[in-house]
PDB file of C-alpha atoms in Angstrom:
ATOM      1  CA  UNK J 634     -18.367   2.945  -0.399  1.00 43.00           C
ATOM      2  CA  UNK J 635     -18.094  -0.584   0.405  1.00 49.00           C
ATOM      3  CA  UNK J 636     -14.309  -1.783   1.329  1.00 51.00           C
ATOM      4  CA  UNK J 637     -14.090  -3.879  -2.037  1.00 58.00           C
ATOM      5  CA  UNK J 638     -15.512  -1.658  -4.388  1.00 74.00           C
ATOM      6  CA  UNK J 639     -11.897  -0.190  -4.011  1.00 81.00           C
ATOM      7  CA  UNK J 640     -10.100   0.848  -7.607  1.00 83.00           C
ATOM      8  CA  UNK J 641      -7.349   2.369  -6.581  1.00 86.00           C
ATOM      9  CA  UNK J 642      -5.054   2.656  -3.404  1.00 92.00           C
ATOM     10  CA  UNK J 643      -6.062   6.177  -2.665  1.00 92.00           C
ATOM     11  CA  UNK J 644      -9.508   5.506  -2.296  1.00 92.00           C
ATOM     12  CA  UNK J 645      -8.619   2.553   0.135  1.00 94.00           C
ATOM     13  CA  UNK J 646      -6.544   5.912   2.104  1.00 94.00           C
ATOM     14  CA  UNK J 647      -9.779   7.368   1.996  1.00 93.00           C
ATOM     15  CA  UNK J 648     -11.502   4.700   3.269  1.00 93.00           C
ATOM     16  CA  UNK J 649      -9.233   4.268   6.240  1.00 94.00           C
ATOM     17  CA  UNK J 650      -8.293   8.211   6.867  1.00 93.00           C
ATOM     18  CA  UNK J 651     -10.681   7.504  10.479  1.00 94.00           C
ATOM     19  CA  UNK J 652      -8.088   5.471  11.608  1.00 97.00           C
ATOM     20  CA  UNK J 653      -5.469   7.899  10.832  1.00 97.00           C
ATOM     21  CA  UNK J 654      -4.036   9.472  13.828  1.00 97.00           C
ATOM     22  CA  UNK J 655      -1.016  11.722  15.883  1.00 97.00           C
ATOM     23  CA  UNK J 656       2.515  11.387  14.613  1.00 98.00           C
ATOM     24  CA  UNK J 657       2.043   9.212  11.306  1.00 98.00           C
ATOM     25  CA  UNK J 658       4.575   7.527   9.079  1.00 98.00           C
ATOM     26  CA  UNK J 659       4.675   6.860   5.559  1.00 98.00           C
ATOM     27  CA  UNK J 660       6.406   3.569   4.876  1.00 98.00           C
ATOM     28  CA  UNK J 661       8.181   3.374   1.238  1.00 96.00           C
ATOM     29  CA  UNK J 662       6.504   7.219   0.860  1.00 94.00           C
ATOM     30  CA  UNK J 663       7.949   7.735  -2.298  1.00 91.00           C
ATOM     31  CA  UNK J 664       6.945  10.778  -4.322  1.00 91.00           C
ATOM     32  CA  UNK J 665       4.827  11.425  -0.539  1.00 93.00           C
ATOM     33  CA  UNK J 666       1.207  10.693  -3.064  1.00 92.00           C
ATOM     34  CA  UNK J 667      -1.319  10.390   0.065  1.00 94.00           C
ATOM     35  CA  UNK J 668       0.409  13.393   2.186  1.00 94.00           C
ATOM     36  CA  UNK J 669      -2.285  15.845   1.569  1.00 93.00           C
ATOM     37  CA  UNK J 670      -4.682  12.976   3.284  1.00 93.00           C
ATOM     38  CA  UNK J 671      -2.770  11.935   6.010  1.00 95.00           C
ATOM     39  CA  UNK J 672      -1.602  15.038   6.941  1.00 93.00           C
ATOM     40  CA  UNK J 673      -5.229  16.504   7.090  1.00 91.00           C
ATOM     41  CA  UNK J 674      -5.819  13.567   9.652  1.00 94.00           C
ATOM     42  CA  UNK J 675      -2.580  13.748  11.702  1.00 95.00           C
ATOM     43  CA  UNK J 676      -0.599  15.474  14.092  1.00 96.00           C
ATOM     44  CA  UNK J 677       2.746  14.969  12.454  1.00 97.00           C
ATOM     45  CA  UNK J 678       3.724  13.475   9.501  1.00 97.00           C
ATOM     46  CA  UNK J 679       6.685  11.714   8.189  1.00 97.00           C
ATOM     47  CA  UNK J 680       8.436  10.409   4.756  1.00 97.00           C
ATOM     48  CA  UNK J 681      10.192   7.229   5.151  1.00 98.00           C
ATOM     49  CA  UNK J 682      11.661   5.080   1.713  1.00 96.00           C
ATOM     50  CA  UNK J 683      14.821   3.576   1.095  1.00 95.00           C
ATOM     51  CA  UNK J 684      15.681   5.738  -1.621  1.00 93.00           C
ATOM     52  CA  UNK J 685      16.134   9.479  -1.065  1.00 94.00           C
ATOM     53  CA  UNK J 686      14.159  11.947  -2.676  1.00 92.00           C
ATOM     54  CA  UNK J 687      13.011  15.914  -2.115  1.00 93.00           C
ATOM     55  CA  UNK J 688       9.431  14.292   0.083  1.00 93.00           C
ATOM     56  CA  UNK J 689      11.596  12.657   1.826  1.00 96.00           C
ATOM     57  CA  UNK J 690      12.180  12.887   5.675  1.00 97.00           C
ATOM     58  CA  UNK J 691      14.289   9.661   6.593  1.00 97.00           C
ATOM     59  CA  UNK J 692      15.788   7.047   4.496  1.00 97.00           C
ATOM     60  CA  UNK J 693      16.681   3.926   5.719  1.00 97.00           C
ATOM     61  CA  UNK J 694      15.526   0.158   5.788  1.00 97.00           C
ATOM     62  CA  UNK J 695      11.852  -1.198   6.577  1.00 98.00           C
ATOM     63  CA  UNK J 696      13.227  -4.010   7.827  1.00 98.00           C
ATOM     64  CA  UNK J 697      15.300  -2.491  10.427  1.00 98.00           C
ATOM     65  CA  UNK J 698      13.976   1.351  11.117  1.00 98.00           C
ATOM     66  CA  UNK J 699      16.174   3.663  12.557  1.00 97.00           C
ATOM     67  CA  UNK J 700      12.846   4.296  15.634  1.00 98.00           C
ATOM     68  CA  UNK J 701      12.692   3.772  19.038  1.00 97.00           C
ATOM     69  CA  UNK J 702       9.611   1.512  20.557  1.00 98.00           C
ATOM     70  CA  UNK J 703       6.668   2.834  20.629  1.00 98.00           C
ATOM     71  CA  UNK J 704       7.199   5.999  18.783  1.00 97.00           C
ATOM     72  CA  UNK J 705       4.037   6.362  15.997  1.00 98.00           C
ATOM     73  CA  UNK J 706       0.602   6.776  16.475  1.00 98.00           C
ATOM     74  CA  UNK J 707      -0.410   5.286  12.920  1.00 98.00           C
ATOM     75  CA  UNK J 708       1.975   3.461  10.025  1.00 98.00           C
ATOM     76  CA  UNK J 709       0.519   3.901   6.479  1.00 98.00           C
ATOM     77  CA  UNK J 710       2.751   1.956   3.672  1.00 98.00           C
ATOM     78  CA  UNK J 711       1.049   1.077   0.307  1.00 97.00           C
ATOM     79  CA  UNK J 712       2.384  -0.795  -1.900  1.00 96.00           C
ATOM     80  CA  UNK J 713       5.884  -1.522  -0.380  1.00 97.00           C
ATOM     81  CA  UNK J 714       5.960  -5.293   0.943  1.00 98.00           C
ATOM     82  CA  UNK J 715       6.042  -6.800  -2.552  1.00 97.00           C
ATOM     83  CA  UNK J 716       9.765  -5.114  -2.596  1.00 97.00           C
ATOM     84  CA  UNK J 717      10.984  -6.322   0.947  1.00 97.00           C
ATOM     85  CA  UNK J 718      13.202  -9.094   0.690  1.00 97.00           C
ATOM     86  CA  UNK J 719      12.058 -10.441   4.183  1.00 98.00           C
ATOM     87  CA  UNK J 720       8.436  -8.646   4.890  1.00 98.00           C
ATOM     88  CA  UNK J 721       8.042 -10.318   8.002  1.00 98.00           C
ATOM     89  CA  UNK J 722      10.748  -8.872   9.221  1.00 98.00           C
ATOM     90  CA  UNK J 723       9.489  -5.421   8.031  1.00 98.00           C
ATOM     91  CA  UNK J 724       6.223  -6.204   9.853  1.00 98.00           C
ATOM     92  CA  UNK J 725       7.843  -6.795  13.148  1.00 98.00           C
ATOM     93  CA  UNK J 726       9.296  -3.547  12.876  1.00 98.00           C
ATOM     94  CA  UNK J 727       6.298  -1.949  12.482  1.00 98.00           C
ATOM     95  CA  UNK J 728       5.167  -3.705  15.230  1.00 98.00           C
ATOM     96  CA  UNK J 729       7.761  -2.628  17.389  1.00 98.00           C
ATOM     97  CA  UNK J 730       7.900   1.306  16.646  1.00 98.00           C
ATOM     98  CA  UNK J 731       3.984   2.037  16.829  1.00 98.00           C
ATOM     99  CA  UNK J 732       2.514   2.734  19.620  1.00 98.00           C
ATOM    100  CA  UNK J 733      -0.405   0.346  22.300  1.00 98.00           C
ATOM    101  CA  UNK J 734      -3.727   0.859  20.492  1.00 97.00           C
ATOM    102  CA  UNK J 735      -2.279   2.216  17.334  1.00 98.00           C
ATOM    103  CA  UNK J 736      -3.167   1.443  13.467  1.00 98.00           C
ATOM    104  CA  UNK J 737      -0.804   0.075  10.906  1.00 98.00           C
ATOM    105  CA  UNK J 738      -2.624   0.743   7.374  1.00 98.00           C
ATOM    106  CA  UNK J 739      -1.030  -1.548   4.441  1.00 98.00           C
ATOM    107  CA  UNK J 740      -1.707  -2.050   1.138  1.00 98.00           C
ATOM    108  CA  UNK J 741       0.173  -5.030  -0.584  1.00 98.00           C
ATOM    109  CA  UNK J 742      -0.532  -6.736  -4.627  1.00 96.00           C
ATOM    110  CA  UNK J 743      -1.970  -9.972  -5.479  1.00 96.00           C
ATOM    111  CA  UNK J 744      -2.727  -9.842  -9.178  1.00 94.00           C
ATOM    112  CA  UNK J 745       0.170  -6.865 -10.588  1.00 93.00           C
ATOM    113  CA  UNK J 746       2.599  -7.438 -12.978  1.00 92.00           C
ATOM    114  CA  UNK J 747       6.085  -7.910 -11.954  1.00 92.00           C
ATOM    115  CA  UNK J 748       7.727  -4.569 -11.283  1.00 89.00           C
ATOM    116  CA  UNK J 749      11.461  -4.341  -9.644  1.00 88.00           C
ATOM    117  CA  UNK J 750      11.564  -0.953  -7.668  1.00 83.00           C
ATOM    118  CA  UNK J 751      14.869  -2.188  -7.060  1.00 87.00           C
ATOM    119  CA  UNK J 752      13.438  -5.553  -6.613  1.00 93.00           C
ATOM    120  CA  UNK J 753       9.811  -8.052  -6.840  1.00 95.00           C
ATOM    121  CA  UNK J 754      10.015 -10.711  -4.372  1.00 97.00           C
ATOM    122  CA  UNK J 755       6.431 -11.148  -3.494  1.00 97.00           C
ATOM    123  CA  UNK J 756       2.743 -11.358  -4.028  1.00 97.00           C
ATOM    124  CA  UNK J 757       0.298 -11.367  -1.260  1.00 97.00           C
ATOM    125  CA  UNK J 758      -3.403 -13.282  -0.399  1.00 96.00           C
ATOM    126  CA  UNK J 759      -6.035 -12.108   2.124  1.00 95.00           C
ATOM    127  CA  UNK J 760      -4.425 -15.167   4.106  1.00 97.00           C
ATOM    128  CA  UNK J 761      -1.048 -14.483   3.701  1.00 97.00           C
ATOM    129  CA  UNK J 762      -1.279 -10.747   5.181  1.00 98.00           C
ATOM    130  CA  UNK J 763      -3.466 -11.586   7.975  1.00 98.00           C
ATOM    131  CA  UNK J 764      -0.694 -14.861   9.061  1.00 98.00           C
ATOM    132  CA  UNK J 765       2.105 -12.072   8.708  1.00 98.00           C
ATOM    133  CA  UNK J 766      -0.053  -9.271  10.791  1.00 98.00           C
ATOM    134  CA  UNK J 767      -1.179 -11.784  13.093  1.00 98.00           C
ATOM    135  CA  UNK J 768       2.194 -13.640  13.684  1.00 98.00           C
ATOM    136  CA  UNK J 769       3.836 -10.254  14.537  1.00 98.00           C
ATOM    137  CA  UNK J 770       1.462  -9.672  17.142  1.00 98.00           C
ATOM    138  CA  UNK J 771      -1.165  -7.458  15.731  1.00 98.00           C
ATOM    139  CA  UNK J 772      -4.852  -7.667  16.006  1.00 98.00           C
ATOM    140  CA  UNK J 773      -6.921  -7.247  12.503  1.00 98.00           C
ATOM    141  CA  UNK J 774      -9.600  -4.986  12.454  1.00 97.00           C
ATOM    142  CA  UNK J 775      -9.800  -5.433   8.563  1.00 96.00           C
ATOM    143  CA  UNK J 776      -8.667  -6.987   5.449  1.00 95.00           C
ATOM    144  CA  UNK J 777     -10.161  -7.047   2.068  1.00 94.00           C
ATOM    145  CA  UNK J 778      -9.056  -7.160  -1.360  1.00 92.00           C
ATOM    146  CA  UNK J 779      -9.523  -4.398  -3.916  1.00 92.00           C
ATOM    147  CA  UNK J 780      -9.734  -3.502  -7.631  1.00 90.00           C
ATOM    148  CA  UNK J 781     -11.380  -6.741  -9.856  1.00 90.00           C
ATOM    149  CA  UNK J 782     -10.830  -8.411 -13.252  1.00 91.00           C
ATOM    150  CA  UNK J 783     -10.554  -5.478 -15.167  1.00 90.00           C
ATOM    151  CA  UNK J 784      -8.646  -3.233 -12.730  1.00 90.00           C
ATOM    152  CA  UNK J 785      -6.457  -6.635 -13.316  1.00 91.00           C
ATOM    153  CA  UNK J 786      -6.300  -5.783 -17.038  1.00 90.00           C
ATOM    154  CA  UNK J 787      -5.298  -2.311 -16.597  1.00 87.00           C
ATOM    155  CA  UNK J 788      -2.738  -2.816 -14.657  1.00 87.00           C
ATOM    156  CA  UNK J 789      -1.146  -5.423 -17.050  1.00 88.00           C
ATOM    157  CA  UNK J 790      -1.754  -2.631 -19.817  1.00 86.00           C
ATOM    158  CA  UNK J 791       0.142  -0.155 -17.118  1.00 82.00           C
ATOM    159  CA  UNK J 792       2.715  -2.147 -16.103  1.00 81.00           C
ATOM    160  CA  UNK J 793       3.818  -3.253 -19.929  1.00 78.00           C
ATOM    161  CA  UNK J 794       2.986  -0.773 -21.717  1.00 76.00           C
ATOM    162  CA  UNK J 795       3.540   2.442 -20.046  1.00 69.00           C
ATOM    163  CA  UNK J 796       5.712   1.020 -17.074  1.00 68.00           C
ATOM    164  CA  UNK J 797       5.887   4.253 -14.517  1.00 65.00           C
ATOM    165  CA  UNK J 798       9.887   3.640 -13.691  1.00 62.00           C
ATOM    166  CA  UNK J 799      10.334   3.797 -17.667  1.00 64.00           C
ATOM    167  CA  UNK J 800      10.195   6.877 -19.320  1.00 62.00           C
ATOM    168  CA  UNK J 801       7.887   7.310 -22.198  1.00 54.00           C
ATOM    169  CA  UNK J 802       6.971   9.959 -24.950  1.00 53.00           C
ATOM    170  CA  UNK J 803       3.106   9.407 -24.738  1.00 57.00           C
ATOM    171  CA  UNK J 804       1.250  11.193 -22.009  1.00 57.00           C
ATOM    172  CA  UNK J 805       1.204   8.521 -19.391  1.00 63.00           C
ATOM    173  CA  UNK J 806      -0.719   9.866 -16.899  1.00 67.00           C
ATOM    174  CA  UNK J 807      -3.983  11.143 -19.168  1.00 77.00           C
ATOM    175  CA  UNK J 808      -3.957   7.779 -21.114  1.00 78.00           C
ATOM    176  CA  UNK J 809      -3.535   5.534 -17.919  1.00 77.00           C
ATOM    177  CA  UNK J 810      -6.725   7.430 -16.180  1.00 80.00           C
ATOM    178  CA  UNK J 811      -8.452   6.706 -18.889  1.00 86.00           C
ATOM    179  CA  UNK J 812      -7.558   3.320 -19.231  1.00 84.00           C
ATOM    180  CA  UNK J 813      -8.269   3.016 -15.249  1.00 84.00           C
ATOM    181  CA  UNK J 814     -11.658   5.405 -15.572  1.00 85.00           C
ATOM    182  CA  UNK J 815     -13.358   2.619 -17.827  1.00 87.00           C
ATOM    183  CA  UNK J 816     -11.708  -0.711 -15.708  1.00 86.00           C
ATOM    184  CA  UNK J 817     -12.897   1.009 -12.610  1.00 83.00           C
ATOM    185  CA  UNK J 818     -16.635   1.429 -14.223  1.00 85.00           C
ATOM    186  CA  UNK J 819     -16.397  -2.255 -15.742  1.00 86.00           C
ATOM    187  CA  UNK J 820     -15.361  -3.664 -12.462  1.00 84.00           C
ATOM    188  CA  UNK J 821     -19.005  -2.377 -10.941  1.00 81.00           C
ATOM    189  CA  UNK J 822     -20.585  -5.265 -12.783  1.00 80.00           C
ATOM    190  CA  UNK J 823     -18.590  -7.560 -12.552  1.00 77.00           C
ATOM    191  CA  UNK J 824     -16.963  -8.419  -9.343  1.00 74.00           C
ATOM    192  CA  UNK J 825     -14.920 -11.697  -8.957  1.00 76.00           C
ATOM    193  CA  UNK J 826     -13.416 -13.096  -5.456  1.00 76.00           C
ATOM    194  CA  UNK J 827     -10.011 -15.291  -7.403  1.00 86.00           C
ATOM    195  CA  UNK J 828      -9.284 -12.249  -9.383  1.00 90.00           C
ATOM    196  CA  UNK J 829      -8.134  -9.165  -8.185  1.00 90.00           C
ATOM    197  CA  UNK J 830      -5.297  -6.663  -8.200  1.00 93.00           C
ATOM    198  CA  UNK J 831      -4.374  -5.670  -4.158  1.00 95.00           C
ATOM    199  CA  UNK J 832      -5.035  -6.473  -0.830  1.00 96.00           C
ATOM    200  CA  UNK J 833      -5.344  -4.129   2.153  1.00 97.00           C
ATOM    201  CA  UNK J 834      -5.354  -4.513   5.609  1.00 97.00           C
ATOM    202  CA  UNK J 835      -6.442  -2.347   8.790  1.00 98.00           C
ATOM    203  CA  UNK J 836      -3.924  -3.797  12.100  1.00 98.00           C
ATOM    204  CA  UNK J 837      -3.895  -2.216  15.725  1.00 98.00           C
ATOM    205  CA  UNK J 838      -0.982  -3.049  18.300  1.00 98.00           C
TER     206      UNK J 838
END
């Protein structure tokens, strides 16, 4: 699979699992989505958000975590800097806690509707995430976008229509992946460098 034929974020974790190594944190984990992956590819595994929840292992702030230096092998957080009042600051952190020769794996939006999960602040280019990967010291093995114009579309059907922080009497999840199932096989064809939903990006210390 090329890197930009990406639809979804999972398939980017997919993509990436190689890189995946030793005592691995989930940044902004969540409902813990991607821990069947990352734990198949790590040593340890841990569930960090800001919100608690039953996945979770430690709750506390990106932008100052609770770690000594040095202390992870391999950061995964997807789709968690739009929310960060001052990413930079969150990338410095994860600068600081992983270890010499380790990966950070990140996943940020470009082209999603707003969502407040508490809060939107931002919305990330190729350029912006490599300048904030780059000014925190990190070295950038990759950095692509994913998911084109239609992927686009389906997320500003998601996102309005069946927001996933509202609750709703339709069955969300089996109208959404069909929604998705036809963007994804739409975007094939047509494949557009200005328009797409998320970035990634692949980082070692």
């Amino acid at each position: 699979m090329k890197s930009n034929s990406f639809t979804k974020t999972r398939e980017f974790i997919d993509y990436a699992s190689g890189y995946i190594k030793g005592f691995t944190i989930d940044l902004g984990a969540g409902s813990a989505k991607y821990r069947s992956i990352i734990e198949g590819r790590s040593s340890k595994y841990l569930a960090f958000d800001v919100s608690p929840g039953d996945k979770i292992d430690v709750v506390g702030d990106i932008q100052k975590l609770p770690f000594k230096e040095n202390y992870f092998d391999t950061i995964i957080c997807t789709q968690v800097l739009e929310h960060v009042k001052k990413p930079w600051l969150a990338v410095k952190e994860m600068y600081r806690v992983i270890r010499p020769r380790g990966y950070s794996l990140v996943t940020v939006p470009f082209m999603l509707p707003y969502h407040a999960h508490p809060n939107d602040y931002f919305r990330y280019t190729r350029e912006g995430l490599i300048s904030l990967f780059e000014e925190a010291g990190f070295k950038i093995i990759d950095c692509q976008y994913y998911g084109s114009i239609f992927i686009v579309i389906s997320e500003m059907i998601h996102f309005n229509l069946f927001n996933p922080y509202k609750k709703h009497r339709l069955n969300l999840p089996q109208i959404m992946m069909i929604i998705e199932n036809i963007a994804g096989r739409l975007d094939k064809f047509i494949k557009s460098e200005n328009t797409h939903a998320n970035v990634y990006i692949i980082a070692q210390k």
